[in-house]
Short mmCIF file of C-alpha atoms in Angstrom, two decimals:
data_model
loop_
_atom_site.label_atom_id
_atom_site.label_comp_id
_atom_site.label_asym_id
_atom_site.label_seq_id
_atom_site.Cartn_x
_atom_site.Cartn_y
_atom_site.Cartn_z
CA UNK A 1 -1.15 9.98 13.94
CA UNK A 2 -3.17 9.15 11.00
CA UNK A 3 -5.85 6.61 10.90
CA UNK A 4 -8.09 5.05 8.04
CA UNK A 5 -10.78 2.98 8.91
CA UNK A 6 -13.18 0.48 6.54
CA UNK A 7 -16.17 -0.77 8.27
CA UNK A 8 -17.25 -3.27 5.46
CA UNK A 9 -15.28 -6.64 5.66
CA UNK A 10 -16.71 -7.78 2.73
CA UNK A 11 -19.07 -6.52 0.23
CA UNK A 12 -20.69 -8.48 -3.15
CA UNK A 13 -22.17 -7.10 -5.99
CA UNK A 14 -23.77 -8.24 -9.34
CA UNK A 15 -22.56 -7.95 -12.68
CA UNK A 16 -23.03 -4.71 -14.32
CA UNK A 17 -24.42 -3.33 -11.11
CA UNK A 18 -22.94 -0.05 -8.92
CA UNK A 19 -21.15 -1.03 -5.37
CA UNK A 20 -20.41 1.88 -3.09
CA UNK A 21 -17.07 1.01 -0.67
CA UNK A 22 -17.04 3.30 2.39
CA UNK A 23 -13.95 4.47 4.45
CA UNK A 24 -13.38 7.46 7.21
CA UNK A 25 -10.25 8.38 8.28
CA UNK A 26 -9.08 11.04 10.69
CA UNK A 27 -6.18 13.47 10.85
CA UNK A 28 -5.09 16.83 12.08
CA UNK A 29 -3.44 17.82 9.01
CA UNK A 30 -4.92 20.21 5.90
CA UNK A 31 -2.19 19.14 3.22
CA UNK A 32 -2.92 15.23 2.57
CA UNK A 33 -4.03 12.86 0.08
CA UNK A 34 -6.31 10.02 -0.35
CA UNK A 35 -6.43 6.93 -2.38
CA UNK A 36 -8.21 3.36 -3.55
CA UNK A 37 -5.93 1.05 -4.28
CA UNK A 38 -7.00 -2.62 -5.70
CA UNK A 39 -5.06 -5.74 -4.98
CA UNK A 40 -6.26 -8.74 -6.74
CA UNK A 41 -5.03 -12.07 -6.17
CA UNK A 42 -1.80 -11.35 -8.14
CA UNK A 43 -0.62 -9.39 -5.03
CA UNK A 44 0.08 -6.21 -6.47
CA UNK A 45 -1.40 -3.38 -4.87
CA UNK A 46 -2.82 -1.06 -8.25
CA UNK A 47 -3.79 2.29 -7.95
CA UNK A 48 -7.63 3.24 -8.91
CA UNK A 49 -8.28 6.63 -7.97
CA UNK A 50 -6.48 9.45 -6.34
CA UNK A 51 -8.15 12.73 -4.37
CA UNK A 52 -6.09 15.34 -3.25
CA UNK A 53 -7.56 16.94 0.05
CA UNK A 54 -7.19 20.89 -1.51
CA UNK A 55 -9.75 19.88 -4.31
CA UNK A 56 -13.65 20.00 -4.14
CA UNK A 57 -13.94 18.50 -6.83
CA UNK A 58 -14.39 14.73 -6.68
CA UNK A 59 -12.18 12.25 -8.43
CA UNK A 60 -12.98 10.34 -11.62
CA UNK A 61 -11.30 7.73 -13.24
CA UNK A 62 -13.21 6.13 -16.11
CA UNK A 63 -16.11 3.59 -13.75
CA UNK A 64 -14.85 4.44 -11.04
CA UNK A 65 -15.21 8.13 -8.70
CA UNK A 66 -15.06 8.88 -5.20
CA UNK A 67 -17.12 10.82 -2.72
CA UNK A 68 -15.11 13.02 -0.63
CA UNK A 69 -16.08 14.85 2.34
CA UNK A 70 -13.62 16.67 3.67
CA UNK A 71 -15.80 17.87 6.96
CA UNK A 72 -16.77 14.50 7.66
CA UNK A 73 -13.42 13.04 7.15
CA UNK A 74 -15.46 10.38 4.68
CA UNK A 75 -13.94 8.92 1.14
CA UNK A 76 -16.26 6.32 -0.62
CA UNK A 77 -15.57 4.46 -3.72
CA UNK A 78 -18.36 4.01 -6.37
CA UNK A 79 -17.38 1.10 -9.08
CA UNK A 80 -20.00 1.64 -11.87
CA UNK A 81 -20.91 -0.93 -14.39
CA UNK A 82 -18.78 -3.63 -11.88
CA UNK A 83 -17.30 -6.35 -14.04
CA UNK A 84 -15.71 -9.90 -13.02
CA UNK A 85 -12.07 -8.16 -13.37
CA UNK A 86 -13.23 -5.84 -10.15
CA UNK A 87 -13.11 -8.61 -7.25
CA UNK A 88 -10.38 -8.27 -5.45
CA UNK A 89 -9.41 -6.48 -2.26
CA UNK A 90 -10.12 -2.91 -1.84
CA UNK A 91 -7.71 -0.60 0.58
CA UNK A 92 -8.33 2.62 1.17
CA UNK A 93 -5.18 4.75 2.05
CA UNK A 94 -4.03 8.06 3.34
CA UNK A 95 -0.80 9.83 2.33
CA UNK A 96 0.81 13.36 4.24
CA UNK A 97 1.75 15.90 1.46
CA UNK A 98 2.04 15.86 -2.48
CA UNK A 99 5.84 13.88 -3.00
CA UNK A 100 6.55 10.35 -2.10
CA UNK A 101 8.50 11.26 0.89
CA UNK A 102 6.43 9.64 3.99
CA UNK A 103 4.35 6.38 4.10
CA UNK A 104 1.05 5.35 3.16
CA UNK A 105 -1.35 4.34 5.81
CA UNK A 106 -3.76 2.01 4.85
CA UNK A 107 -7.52 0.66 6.19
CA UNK A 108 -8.30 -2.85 6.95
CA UNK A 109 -9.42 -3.61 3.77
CA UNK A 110 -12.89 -4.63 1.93
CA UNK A 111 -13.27 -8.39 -0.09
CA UNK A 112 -15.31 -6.88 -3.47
CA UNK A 113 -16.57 -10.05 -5.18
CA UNK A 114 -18.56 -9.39 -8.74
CA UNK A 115 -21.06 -12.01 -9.51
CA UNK A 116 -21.53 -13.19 -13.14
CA UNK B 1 8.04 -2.30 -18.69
CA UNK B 2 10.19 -3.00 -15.89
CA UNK B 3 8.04 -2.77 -12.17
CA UNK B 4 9.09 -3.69 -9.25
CA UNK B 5 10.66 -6.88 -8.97
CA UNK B 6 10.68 -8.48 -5.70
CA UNK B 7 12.44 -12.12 -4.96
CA UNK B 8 12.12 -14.85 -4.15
CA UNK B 9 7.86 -14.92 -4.11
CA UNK B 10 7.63 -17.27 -1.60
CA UNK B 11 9.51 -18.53 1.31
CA UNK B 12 9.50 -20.77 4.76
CA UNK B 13 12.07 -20.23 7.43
CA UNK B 14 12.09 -21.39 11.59
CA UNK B 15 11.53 -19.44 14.34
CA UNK B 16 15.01 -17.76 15.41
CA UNK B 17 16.69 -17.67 11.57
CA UNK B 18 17.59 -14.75 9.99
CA UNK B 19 15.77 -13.79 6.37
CA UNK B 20 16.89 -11.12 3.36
CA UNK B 21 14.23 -9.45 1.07
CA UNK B 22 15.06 -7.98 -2.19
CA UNK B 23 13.46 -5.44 -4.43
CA UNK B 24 14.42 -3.75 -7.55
CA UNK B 25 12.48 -0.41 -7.96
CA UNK B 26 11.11 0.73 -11.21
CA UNK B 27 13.27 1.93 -13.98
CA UNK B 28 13.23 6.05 -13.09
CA UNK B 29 12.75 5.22 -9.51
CA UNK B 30 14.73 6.06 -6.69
CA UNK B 31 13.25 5.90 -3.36
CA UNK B 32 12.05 2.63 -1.78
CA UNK B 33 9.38 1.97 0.95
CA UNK B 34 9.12 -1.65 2.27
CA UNK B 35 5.68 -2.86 3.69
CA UNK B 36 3.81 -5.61 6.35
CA UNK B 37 0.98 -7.09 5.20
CA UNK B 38 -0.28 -9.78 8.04
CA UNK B 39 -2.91 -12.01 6.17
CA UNK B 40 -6.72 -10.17 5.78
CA UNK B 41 -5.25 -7.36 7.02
CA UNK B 42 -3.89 -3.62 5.40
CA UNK B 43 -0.25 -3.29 4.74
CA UNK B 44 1.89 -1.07 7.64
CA UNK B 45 4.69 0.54 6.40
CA UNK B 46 8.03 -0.27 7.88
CA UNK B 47 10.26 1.99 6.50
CA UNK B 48 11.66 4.23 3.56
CA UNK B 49 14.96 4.29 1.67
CA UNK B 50 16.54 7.28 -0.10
CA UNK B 51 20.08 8.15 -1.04
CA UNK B 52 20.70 4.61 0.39
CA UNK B 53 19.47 6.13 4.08
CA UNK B 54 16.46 5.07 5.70
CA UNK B 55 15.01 8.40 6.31
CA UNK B 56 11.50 7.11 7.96
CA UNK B 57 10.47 4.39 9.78
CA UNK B 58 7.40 2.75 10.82
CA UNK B 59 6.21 1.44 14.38
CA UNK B 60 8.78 -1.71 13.84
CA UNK B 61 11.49 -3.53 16.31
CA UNK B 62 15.36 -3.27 15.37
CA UNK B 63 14.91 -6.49 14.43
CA UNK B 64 14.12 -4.77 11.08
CA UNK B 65 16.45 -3.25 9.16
CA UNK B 66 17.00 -2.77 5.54
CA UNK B 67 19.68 -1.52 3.16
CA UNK B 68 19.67 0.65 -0.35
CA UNK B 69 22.14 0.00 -2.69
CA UNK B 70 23.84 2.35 -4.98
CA UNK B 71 21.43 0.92 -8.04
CA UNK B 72 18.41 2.24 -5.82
CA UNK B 73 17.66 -1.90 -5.32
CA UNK B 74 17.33 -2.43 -1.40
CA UNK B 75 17.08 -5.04 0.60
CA UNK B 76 14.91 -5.67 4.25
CA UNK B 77 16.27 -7.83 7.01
CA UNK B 78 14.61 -9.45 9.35
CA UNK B 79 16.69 -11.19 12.33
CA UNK B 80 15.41 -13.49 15.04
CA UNK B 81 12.33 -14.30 13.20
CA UNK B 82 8.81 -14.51 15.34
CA UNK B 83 6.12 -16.89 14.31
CA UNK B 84 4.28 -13.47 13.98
CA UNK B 85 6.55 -12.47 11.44
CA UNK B 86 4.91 -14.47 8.82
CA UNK B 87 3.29 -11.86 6.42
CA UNK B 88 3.54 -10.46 2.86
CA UNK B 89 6.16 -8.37 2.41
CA UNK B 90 5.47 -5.10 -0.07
CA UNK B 91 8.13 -3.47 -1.68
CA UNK B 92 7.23 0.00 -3.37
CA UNK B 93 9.50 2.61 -5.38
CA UNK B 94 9.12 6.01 -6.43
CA UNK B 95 10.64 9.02 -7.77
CA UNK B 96 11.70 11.43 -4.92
CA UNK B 97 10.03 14.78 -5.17
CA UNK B 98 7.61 13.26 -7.42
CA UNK B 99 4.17 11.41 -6.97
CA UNK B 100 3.15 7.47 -7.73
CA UNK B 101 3.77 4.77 -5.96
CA UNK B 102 4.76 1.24 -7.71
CA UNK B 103 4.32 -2.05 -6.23
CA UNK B 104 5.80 -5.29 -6.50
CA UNK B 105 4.00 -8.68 -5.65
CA UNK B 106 5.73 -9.19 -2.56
CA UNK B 107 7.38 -11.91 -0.76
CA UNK B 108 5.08 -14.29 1.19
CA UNK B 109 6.86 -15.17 4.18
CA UNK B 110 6.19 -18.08 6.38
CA UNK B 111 7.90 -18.77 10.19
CA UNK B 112 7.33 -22.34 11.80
#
């Protein structure tokens, strides 16, 4: 079985200002992906950045990029230039193969709140 | 655009009732995953629908079950309802064989 973990409860940042999120997770499997996704108070879970286990590269998406290592099973998020729009809860989630078939297991969860 | 609609947003039932969840997936969309989220905490998935067959299923009583209709909408049951059942319910579609998951707002529901 899969497990994600997020060790920071809650995390604040100011305005403008970088905020690293951290998450490890742990698995047996080669073939996997890994994702950030934001939920606001709206509800909606929204997708922010996705990092599929085969590349080296790091993800990217506009302010916001991950740092994946694969050894140490570790998958940060780095919001860049954080604006008010960012706080919201942060999940960090693990997905088994590259089509929707399966589930995604998610973390516990990190509180971002941007400060004006 | 049409997301995933979930209804109704928000509702109370007793201990021991019966509830129904619906979700309408994303135009383009055929498979449907349902989701727990207990407050402050990550969602746990609770099962999948495809070709109106659950065809995974999370760590979850019988109490749970669900249906897909022939529109790719689905629905989650819950019977017997436990105080603990109170939670956020997440519906998500997606296109079988493909990649992205879409989420609705969910269904906040409360036992007392």
């Amino acid at each position: 079985a899969q497990t994600v973990t997020q060790s920071q409860p809650e995390m604040s940042v100011q305005e403008a200002e970088t905020v690293t999120l951290s998450c490890t997770y742990d698995t047996s499997e080669s073939n996997y992906y890994l994702f950030w996704y934001k939920q606001p108070p709206s509800r909606q879970m929204i997708l922010v950045i996705r990092q599929e286990a085969y590349k080296q590269q790091n993800a990217t998406e506009n302010r916001f990029s991950v740092n994946f290592q694969k050894a140490a099973k570790s998958f940060s998020l780095k919001i860049s230039d954080s604006q008010l729009g960012d706080t919201a809860m942060y999940f960090c989630a693990f997905h088994l193969g590259g089509t929707s078939y399966g589930k995604l297991t998610f973390g516990q969860g990190t509180i971002l709140t941007v400060h004006p | 655009d049409a997301g995933v609609t979930q209804s109704p947003t928000h509702l109370i039932k007793t201990r021991g009732q019966q509830v129904t969840l619906r979700c309408s997936p994303k135009s383009g969309h055929d498979t449907v995953s349902w989701y727990q989220q207990a407050l402050g905490q990550g969602p746990q998935f609770i099962f999948q629908y495809y070709e109106e067959e659950e065809r995974q299923r999370g760590n979850f009583p019988d109490r749970f079950s669900g249906h897909q209709f022939p529109n790719y909408s689905s629905e989650l049951n819950v019977n017997a309802l436990l105080l603990g059942d109170s939670a956020l319910y997440l519906c998500a579609s997606s296109f079988n064989g493909g990649w992205g998951y879409t989420f609705g707002s969910g269904t906040r529901l409360t036992v007392v």
